[in-house]
PDB file of C-alpha atoms in Angstrom:
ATOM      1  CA  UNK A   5      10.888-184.296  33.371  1.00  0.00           C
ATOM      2  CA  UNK A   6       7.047-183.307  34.431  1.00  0.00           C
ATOM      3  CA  UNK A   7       5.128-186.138  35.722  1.00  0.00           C
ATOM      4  CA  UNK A   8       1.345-186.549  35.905  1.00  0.00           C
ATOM      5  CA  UNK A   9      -0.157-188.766  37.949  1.00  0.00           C
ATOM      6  CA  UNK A  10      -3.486-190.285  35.801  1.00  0.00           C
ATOM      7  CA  UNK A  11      -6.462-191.609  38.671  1.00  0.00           C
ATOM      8  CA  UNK A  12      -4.297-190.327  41.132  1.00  0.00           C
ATOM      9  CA  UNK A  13      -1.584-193.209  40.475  1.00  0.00           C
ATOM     10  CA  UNK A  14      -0.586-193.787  37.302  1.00  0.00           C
ATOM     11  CA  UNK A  15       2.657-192.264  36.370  1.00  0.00           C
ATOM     12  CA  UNK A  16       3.219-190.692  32.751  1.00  0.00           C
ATOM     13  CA  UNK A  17       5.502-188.811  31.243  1.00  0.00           C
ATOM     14  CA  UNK A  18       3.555-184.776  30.371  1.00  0.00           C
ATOM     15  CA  UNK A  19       4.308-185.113  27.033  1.00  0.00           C
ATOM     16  CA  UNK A  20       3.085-188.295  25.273  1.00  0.00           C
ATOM     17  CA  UNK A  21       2.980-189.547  22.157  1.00  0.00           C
ATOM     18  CA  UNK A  22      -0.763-189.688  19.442  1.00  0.00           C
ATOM     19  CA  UNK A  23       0.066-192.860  16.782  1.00  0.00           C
ATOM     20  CA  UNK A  24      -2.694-191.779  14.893  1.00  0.00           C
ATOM     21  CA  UNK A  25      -0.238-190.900  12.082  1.00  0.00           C
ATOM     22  CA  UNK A  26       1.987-194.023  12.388  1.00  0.00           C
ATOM     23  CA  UNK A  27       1.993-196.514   9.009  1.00  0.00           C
ATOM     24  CA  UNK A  28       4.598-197.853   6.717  1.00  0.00           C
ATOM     25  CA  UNK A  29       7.740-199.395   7.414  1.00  0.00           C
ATOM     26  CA  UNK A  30       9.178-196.220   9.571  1.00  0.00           C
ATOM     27  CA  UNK A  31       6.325-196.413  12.117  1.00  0.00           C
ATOM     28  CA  UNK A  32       7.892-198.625  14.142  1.00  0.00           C
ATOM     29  CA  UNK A  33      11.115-196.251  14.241  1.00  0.00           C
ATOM     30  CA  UNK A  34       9.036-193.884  15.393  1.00  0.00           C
ATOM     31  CA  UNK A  35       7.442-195.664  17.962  1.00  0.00           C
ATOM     32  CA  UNK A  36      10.834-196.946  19.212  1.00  0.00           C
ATOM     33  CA  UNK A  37      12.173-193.490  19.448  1.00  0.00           C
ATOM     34  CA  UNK A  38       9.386-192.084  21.461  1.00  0.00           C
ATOM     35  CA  UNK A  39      10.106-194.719  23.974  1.00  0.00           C
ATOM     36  CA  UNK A  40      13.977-194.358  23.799  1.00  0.00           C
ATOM     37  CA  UNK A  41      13.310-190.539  24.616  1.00  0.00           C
ATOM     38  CA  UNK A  42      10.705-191.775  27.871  1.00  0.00           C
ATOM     39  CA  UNK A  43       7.441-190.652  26.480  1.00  0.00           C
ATOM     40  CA  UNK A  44       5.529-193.608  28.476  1.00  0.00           C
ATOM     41  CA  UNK A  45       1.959-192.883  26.733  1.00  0.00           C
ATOM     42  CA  UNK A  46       0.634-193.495  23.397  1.00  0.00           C
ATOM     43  CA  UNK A  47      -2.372-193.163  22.070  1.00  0.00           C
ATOM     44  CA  UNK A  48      -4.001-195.299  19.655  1.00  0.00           C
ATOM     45  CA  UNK A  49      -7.966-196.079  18.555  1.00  0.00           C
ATOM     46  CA  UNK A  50      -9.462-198.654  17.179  1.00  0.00           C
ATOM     47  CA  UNK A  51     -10.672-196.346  14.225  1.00  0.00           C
ATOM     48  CA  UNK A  52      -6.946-195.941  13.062  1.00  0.00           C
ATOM     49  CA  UNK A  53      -7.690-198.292  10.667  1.00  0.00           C
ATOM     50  CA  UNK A  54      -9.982-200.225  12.704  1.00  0.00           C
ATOM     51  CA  UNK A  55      -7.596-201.903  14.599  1.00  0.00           C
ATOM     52  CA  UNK A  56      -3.885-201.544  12.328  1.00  0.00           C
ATOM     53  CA  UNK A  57      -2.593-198.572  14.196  1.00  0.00           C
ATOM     54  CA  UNK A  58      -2.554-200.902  17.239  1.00  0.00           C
ATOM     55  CA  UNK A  59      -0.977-203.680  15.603  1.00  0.00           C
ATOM     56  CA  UNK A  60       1.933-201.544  14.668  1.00  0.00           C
ATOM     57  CA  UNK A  61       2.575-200.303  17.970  1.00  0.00           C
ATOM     58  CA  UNK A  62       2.618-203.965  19.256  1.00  0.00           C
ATOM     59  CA  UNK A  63       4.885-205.081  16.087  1.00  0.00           C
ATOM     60  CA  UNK A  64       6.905-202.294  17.318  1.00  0.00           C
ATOM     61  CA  UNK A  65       6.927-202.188  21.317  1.00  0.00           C
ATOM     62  CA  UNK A  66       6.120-205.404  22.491  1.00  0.00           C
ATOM     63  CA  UNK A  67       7.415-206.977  25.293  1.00  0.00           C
ATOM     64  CA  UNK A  68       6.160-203.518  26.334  1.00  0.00           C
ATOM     65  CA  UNK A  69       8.687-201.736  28.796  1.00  0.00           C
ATOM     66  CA  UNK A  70       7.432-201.905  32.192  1.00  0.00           C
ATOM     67  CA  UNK A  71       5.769-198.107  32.796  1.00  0.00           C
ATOM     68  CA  UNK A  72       4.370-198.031  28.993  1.00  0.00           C
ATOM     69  CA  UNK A  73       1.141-196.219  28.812  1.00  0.00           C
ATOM     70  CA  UNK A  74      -0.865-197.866  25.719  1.00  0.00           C
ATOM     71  CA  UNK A  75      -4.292-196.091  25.510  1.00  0.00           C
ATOM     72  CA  UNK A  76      -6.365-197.107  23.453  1.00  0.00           C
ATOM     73  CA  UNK A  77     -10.423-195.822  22.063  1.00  0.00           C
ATOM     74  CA  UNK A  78     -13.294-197.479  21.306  1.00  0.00           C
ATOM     75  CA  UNK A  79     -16.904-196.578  20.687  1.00  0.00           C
ATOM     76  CA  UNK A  80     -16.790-195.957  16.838  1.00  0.00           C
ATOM     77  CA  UNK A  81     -18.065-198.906  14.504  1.00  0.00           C
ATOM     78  CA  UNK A  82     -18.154-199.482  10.759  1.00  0.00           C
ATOM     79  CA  UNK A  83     -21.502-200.055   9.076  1.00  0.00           C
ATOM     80  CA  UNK A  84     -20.052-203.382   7.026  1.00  0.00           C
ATOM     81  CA  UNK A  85     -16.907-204.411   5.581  1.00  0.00           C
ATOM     82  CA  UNK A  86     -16.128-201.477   3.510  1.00  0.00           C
ATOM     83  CA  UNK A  87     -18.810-199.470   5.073  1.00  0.00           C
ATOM     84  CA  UNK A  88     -18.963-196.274   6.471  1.00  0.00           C
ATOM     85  CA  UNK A  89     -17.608-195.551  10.191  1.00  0.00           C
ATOM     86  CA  UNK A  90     -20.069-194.347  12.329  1.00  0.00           C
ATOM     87  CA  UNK A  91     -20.755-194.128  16.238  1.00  0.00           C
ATOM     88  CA  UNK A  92     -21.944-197.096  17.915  1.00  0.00           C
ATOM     89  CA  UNK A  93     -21.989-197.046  21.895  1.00  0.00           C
ATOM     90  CA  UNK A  94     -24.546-199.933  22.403  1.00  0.00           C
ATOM     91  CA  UNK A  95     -23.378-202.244  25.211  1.00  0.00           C
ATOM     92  CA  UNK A  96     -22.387-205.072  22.891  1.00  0.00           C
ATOM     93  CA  UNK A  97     -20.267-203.005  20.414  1.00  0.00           C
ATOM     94  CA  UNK A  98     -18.163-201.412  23.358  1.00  0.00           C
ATOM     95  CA  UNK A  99     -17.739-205.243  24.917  1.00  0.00           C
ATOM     96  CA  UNK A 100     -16.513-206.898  21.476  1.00  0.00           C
ATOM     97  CA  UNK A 101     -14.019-203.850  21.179  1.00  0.00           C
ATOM     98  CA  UNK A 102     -12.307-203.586  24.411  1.00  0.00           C
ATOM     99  CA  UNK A 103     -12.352-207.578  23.903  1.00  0.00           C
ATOM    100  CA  UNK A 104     -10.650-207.278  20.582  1.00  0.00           C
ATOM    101  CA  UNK A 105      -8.520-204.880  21.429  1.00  0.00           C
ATOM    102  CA  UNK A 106      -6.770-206.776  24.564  1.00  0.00           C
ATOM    103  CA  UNK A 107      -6.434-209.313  22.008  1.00  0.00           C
ATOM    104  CA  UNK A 108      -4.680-206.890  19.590  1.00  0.00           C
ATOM    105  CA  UNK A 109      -2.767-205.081  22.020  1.00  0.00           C
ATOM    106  CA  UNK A 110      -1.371-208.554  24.043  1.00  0.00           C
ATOM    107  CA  UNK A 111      -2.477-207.073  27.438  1.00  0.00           C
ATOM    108  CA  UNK A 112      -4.887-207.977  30.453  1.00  0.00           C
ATOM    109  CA  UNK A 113      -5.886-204.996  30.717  1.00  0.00           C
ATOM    110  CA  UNK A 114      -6.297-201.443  29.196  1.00  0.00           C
ATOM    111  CA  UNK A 115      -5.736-198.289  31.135  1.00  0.00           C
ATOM    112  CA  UNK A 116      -7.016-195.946  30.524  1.00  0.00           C
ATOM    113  CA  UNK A 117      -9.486-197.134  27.874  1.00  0.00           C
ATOM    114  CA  UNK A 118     -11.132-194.051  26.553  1.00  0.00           C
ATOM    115  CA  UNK A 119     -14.961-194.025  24.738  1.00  0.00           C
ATOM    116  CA  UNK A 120     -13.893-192.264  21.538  1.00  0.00           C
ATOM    117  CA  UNK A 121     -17.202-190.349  21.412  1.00  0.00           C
ATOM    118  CA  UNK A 122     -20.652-190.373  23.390  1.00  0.00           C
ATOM    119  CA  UNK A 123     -22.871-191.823  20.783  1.00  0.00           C
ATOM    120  CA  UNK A 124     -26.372-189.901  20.848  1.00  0.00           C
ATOM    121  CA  UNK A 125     -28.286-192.885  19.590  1.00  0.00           C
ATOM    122  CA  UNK A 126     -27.627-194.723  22.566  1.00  0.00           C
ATOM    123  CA  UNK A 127     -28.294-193.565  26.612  1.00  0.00           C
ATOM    124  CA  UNK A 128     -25.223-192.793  28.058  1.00  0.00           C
ATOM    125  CA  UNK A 129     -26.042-194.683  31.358  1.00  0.00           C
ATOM    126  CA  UNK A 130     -25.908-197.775  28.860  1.00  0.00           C
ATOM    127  CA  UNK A 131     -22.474-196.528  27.372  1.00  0.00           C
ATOM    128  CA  UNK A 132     -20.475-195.535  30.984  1.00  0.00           C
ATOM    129  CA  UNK A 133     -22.513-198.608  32.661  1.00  0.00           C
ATOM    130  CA  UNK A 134     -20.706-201.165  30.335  1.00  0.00           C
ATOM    131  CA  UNK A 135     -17.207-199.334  30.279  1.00  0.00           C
ATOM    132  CA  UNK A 136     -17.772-199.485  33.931  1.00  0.00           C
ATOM    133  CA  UNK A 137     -18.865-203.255  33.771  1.00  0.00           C
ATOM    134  CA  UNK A 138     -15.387-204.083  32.348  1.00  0.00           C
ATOM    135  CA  UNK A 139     -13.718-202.052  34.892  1.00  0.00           C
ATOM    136  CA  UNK A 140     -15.327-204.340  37.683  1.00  0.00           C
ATOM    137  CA  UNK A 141     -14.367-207.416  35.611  1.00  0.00           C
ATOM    138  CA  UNK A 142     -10.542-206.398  35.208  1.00  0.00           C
ATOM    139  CA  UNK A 143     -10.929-205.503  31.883  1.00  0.00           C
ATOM    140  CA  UNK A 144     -10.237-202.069  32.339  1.00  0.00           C
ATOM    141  CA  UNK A 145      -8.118-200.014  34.647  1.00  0.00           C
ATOM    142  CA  UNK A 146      -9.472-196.669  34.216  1.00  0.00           C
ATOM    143  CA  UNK A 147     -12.019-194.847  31.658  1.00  0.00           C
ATOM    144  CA  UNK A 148     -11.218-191.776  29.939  1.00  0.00           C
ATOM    145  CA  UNK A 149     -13.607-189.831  27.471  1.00  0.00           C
ATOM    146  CA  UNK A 150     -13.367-187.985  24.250  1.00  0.00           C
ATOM    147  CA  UNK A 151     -14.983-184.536  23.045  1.00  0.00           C
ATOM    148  CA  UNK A 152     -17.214-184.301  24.878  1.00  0.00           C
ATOM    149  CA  UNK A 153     -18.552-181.491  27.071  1.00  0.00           C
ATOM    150  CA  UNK A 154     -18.514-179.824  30.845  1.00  0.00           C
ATOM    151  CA  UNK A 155     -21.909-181.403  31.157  1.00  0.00           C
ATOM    152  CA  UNK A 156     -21.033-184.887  29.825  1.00  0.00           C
ATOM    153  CA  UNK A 157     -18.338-185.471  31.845  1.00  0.00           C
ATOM    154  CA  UNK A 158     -20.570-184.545  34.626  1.00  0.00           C
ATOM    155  CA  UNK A 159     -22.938-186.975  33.510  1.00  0.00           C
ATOM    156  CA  UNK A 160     -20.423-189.701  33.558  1.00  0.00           C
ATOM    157  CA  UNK A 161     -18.831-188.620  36.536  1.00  0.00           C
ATOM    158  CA  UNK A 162     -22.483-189.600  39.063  1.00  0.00           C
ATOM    159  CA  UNK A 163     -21.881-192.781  37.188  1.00  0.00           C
ATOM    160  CA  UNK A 164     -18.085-193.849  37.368  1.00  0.00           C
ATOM    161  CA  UNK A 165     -15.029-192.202  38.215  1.00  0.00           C
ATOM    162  CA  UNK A 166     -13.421-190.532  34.948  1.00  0.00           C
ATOM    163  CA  UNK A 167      -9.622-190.849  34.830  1.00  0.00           C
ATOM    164  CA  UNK A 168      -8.679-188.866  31.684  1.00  0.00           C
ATOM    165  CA  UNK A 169     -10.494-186.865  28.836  1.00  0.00           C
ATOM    166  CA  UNK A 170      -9.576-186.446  24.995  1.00  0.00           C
ATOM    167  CA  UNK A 171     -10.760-183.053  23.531  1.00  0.00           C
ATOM    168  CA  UNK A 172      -9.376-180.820  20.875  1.00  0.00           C
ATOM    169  CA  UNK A 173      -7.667-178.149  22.173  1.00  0.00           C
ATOM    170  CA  UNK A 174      -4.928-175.831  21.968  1.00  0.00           C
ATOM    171  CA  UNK A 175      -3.107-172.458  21.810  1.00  0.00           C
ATOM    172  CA  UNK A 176      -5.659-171.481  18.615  1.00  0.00           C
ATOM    173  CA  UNK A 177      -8.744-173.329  19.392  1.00  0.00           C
ATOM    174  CA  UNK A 178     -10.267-173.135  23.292  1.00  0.00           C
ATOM    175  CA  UNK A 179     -13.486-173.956  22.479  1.00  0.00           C
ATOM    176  CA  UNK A 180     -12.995-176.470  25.547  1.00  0.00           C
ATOM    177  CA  UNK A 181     -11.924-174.221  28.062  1.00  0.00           C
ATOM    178  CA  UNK A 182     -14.995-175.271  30.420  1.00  0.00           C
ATOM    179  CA  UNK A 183     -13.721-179.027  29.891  1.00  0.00           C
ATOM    180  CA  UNK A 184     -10.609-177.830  30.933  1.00  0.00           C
ATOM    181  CA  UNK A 185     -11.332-176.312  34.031  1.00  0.00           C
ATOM    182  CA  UNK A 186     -13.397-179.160  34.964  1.00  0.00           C
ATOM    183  CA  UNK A 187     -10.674-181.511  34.726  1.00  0.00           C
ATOM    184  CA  UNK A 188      -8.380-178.941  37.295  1.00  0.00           C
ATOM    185  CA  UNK A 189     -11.130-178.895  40.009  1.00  0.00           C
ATOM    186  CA  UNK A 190     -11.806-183.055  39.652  1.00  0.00           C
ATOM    187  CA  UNK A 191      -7.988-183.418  38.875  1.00  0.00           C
ATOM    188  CA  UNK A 192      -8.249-185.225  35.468  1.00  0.00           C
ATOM    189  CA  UNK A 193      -6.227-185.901  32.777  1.00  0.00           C
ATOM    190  CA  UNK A 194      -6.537-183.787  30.158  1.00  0.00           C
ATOM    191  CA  UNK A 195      -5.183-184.997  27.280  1.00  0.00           C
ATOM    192  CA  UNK A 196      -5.545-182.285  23.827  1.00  0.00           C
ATOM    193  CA  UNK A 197      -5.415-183.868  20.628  1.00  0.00           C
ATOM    194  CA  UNK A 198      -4.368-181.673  17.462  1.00  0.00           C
ATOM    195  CA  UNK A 199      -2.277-179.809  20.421  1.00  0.00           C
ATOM    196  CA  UNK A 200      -0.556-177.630  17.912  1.00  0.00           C
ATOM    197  CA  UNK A 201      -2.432-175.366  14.838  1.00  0.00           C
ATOM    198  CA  UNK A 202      -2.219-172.766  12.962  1.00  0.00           C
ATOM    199  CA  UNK A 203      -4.169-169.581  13.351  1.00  0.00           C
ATOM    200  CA  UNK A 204      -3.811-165.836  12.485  1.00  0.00           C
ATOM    201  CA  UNK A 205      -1.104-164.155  10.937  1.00  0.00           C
ATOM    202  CA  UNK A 206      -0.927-162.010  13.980  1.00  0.00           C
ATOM    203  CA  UNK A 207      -1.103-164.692  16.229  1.00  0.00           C
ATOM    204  CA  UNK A 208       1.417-167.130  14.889  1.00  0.00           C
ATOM    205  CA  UNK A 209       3.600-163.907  14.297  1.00  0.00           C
ATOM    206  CA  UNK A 210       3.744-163.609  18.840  1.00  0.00           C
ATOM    207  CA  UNK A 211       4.358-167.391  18.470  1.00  0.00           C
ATOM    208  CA  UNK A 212       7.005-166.668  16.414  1.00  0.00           C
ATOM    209  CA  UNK A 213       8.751-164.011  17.878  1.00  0.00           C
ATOM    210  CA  UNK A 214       8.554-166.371  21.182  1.00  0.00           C
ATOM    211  CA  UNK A 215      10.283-168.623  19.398  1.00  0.00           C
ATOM    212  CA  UNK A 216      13.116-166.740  17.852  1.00  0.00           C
ATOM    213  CA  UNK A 217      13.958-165.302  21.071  1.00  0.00           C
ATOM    214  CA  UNK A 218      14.277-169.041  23.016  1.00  0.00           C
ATOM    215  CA  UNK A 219      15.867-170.654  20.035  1.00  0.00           C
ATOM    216  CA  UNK A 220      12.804-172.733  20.057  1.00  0.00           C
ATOM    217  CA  UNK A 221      10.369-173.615  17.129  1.00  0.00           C
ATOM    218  CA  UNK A 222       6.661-172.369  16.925  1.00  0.00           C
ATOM    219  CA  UNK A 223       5.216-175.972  17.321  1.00  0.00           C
ATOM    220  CA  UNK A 224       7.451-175.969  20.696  1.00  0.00           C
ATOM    221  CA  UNK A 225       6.960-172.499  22.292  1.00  0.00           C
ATOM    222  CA  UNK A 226       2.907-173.845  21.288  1.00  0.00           C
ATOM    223  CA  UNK A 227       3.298-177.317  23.360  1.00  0.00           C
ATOM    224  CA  UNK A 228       5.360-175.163  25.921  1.00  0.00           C
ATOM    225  CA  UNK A 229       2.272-173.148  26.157  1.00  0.00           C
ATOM    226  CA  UNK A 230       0.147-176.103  26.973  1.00  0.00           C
ATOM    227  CA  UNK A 231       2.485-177.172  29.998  1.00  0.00           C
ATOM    228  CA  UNK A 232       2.305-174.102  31.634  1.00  0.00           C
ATOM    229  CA  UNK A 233      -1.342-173.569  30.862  1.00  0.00           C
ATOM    230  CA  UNK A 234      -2.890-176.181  32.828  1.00  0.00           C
ATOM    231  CA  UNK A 235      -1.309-178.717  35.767  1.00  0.00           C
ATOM    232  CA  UNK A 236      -3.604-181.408  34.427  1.00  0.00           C
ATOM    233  CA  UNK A 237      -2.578-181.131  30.743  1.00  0.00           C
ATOM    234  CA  UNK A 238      -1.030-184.088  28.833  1.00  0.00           C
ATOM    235  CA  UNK A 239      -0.472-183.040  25.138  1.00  0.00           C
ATOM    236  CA  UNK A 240      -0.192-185.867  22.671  1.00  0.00           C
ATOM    237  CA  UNK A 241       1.012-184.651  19.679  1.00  0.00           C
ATOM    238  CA  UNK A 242       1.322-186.878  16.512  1.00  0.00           C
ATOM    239  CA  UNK A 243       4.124-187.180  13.792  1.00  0.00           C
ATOM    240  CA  UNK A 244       5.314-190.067  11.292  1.00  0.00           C
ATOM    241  CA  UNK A 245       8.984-188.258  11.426  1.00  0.00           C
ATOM    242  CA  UNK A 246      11.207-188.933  14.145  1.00  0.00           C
ATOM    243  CA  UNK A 247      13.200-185.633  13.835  1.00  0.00           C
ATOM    244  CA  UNK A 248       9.278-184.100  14.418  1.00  0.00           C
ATOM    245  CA  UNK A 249       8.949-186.288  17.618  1.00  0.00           C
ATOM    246  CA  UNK A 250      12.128-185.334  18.646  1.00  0.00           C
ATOM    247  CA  UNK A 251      11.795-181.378  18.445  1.00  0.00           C
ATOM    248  CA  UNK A 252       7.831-182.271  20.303  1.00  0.00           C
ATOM    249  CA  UNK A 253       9.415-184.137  23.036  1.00  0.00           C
ATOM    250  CA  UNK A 254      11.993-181.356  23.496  1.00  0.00           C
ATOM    251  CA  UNK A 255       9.308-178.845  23.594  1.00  0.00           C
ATOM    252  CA  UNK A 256       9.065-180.386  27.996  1.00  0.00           C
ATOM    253  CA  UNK A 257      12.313-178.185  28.317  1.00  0.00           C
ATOM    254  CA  UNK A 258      11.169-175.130  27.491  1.00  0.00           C
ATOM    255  CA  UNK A 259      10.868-172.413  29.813  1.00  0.00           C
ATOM    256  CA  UNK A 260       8.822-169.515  29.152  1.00  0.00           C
ATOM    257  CA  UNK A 261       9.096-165.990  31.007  1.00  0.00           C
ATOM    258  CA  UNK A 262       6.780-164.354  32.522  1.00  0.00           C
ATOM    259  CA  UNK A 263       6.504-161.656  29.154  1.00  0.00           C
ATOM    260  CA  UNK A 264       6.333-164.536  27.205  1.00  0.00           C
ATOM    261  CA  UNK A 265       3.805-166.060  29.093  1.00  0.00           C
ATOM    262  CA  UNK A 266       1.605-163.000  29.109  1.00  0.00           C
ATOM    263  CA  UNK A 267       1.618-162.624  25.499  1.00  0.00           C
ATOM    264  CA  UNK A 268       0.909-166.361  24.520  1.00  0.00           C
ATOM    265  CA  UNK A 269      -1.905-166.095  26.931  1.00  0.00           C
ATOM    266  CA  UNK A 270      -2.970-162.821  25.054  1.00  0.00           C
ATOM    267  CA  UNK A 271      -3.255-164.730  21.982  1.00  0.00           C
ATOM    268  CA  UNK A 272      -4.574-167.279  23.567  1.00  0.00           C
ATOM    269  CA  UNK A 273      -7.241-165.005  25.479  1.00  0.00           C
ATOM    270  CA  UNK A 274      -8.156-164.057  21.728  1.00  0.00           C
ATOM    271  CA  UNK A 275      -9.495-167.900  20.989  1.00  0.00           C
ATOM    272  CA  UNK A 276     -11.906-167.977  23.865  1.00  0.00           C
ATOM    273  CA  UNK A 277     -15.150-166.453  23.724  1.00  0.00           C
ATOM    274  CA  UNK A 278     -15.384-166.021  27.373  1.00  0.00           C
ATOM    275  CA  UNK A 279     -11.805-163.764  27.516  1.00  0.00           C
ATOM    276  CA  UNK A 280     -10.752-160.719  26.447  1.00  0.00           C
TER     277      UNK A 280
END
């Protein structure tokens, strides 16, 4: 299996695991599986209902296995109890949530801890300065980011060292190419969310044909494409179904020819404005 080493040290797993979908009584099922199967990072937030989703991976997972990966975000606030959620990166928000969540989560420390977006209201010297605060006090082990762009993660990069980032991205949508490439020349994590979508009938008809000719699916050949696109990609996809997890997770097999590979990437070529 593909290993990626996040900060340069930490060992996961290329394809992990995104709870975001996890509830009911089967989440924990789910959860177990993924582990059984040695995906070694999940990804939670504290938005997944502002703090459950973490919960039920600890209900489910903990004592954690030794080389588990629990990521979690933080950075997104609601206005009162049944308020709206909103962004909130002032100094004091990110410290109560990080605190909360090591208290949720039953850890020391959180690595990576990722800001689950840059809030605009607030400097982002203020918001990387406190993440990196908590990094100096143990608090953190490394800091990831989320959407954001080439120039933002430069921006946090003069002021901390950036371990992983977030975006939206995959075979359909490369609006964060430039992110992307970024991430290959600083060699950071790059971890898409939403890794698999659907696009145009001529499009998903090449994934298609891809994937009647490896006796694959479409959302495999698609996470196949993702591994092979990028060294620094992680995808993360998401399901409440373990037979879904399992046909993701089997997706790291998959071995793509070179034809194959050039017409994925002419698809793919079609969902970049700077291609083609």
């Amino acid at each position: 299996m593909g290993v990626f080493l996040i900060g340069g040290d930490l060992a996961v797993r290329r394809i992990g695991f995104g709870a975001m979908h996890l509830s009911g009584d089967g989440a924990g099922r789910v959860a177990r599986r993924a582990v059984e199967l040695g995906v070694n990072l999940i990804d939670t937030a504290f938005l997944y209902g502002g703090g459950a989703n973490e919960e039920l991976l600890v209900e489910a997972l903990h004592p954690y296995p030794e080389d588990l990966v629990l990521t979690t975000k933080v950075g997104v606030a609601r206005t009162g109890p049944q308020g709206d959620w909103k962004l909130d990166g002032r100094p004091e928000t990110l410290r109560d949530q990080v605190e909360r969540a090591l208290w949720r989560l039953r850890v020391e420390r959180i690595e990576p801890l990722q800001l689950h977006r840059i809030d605009p209201e607030t400097p982002l010297a203020d918001q990387i300065g406190t993440l990196a605060d908590l990094r100096a006090e143990g608090k953190i082990g490394r800091i990831g980011l989320s959407e954001v762009s080439a120039g933002e993660l430069e921006q946090a990069r003069s002021i901390v060292d950036i371990a992983s980032v977030q975006n939206r991205y995959n075979l359909m949508d490369r609006e964060h190419e430039p992110v992307l490439a970024a991430c290959e020349r600083a060699g950071i994590a790059f971890l898409p969310w939403r890794p698999v979508a659907a696009g145009a009938t001529g499009a998903s008809a090449v994934v298609a044909a891809v994937a009647a000719s490896l006796g694959a699916t479409a959302t495999q050949v698609a996470l196949a494409w993702l591994l092979d696109h990028s060294p620094v990609i992680i995808p993360i996809p998401g399901t409440a179904r373990v037979s879904h997890l399992e046909e993701n997770v089997a997706a790291e097999r998959l071995r793509l020819s070179s034809a194959q590979r050039a017409e994925l990437d002419r698809v793919a070529a079609g969902n970049f404005p700077g291609t083609g």
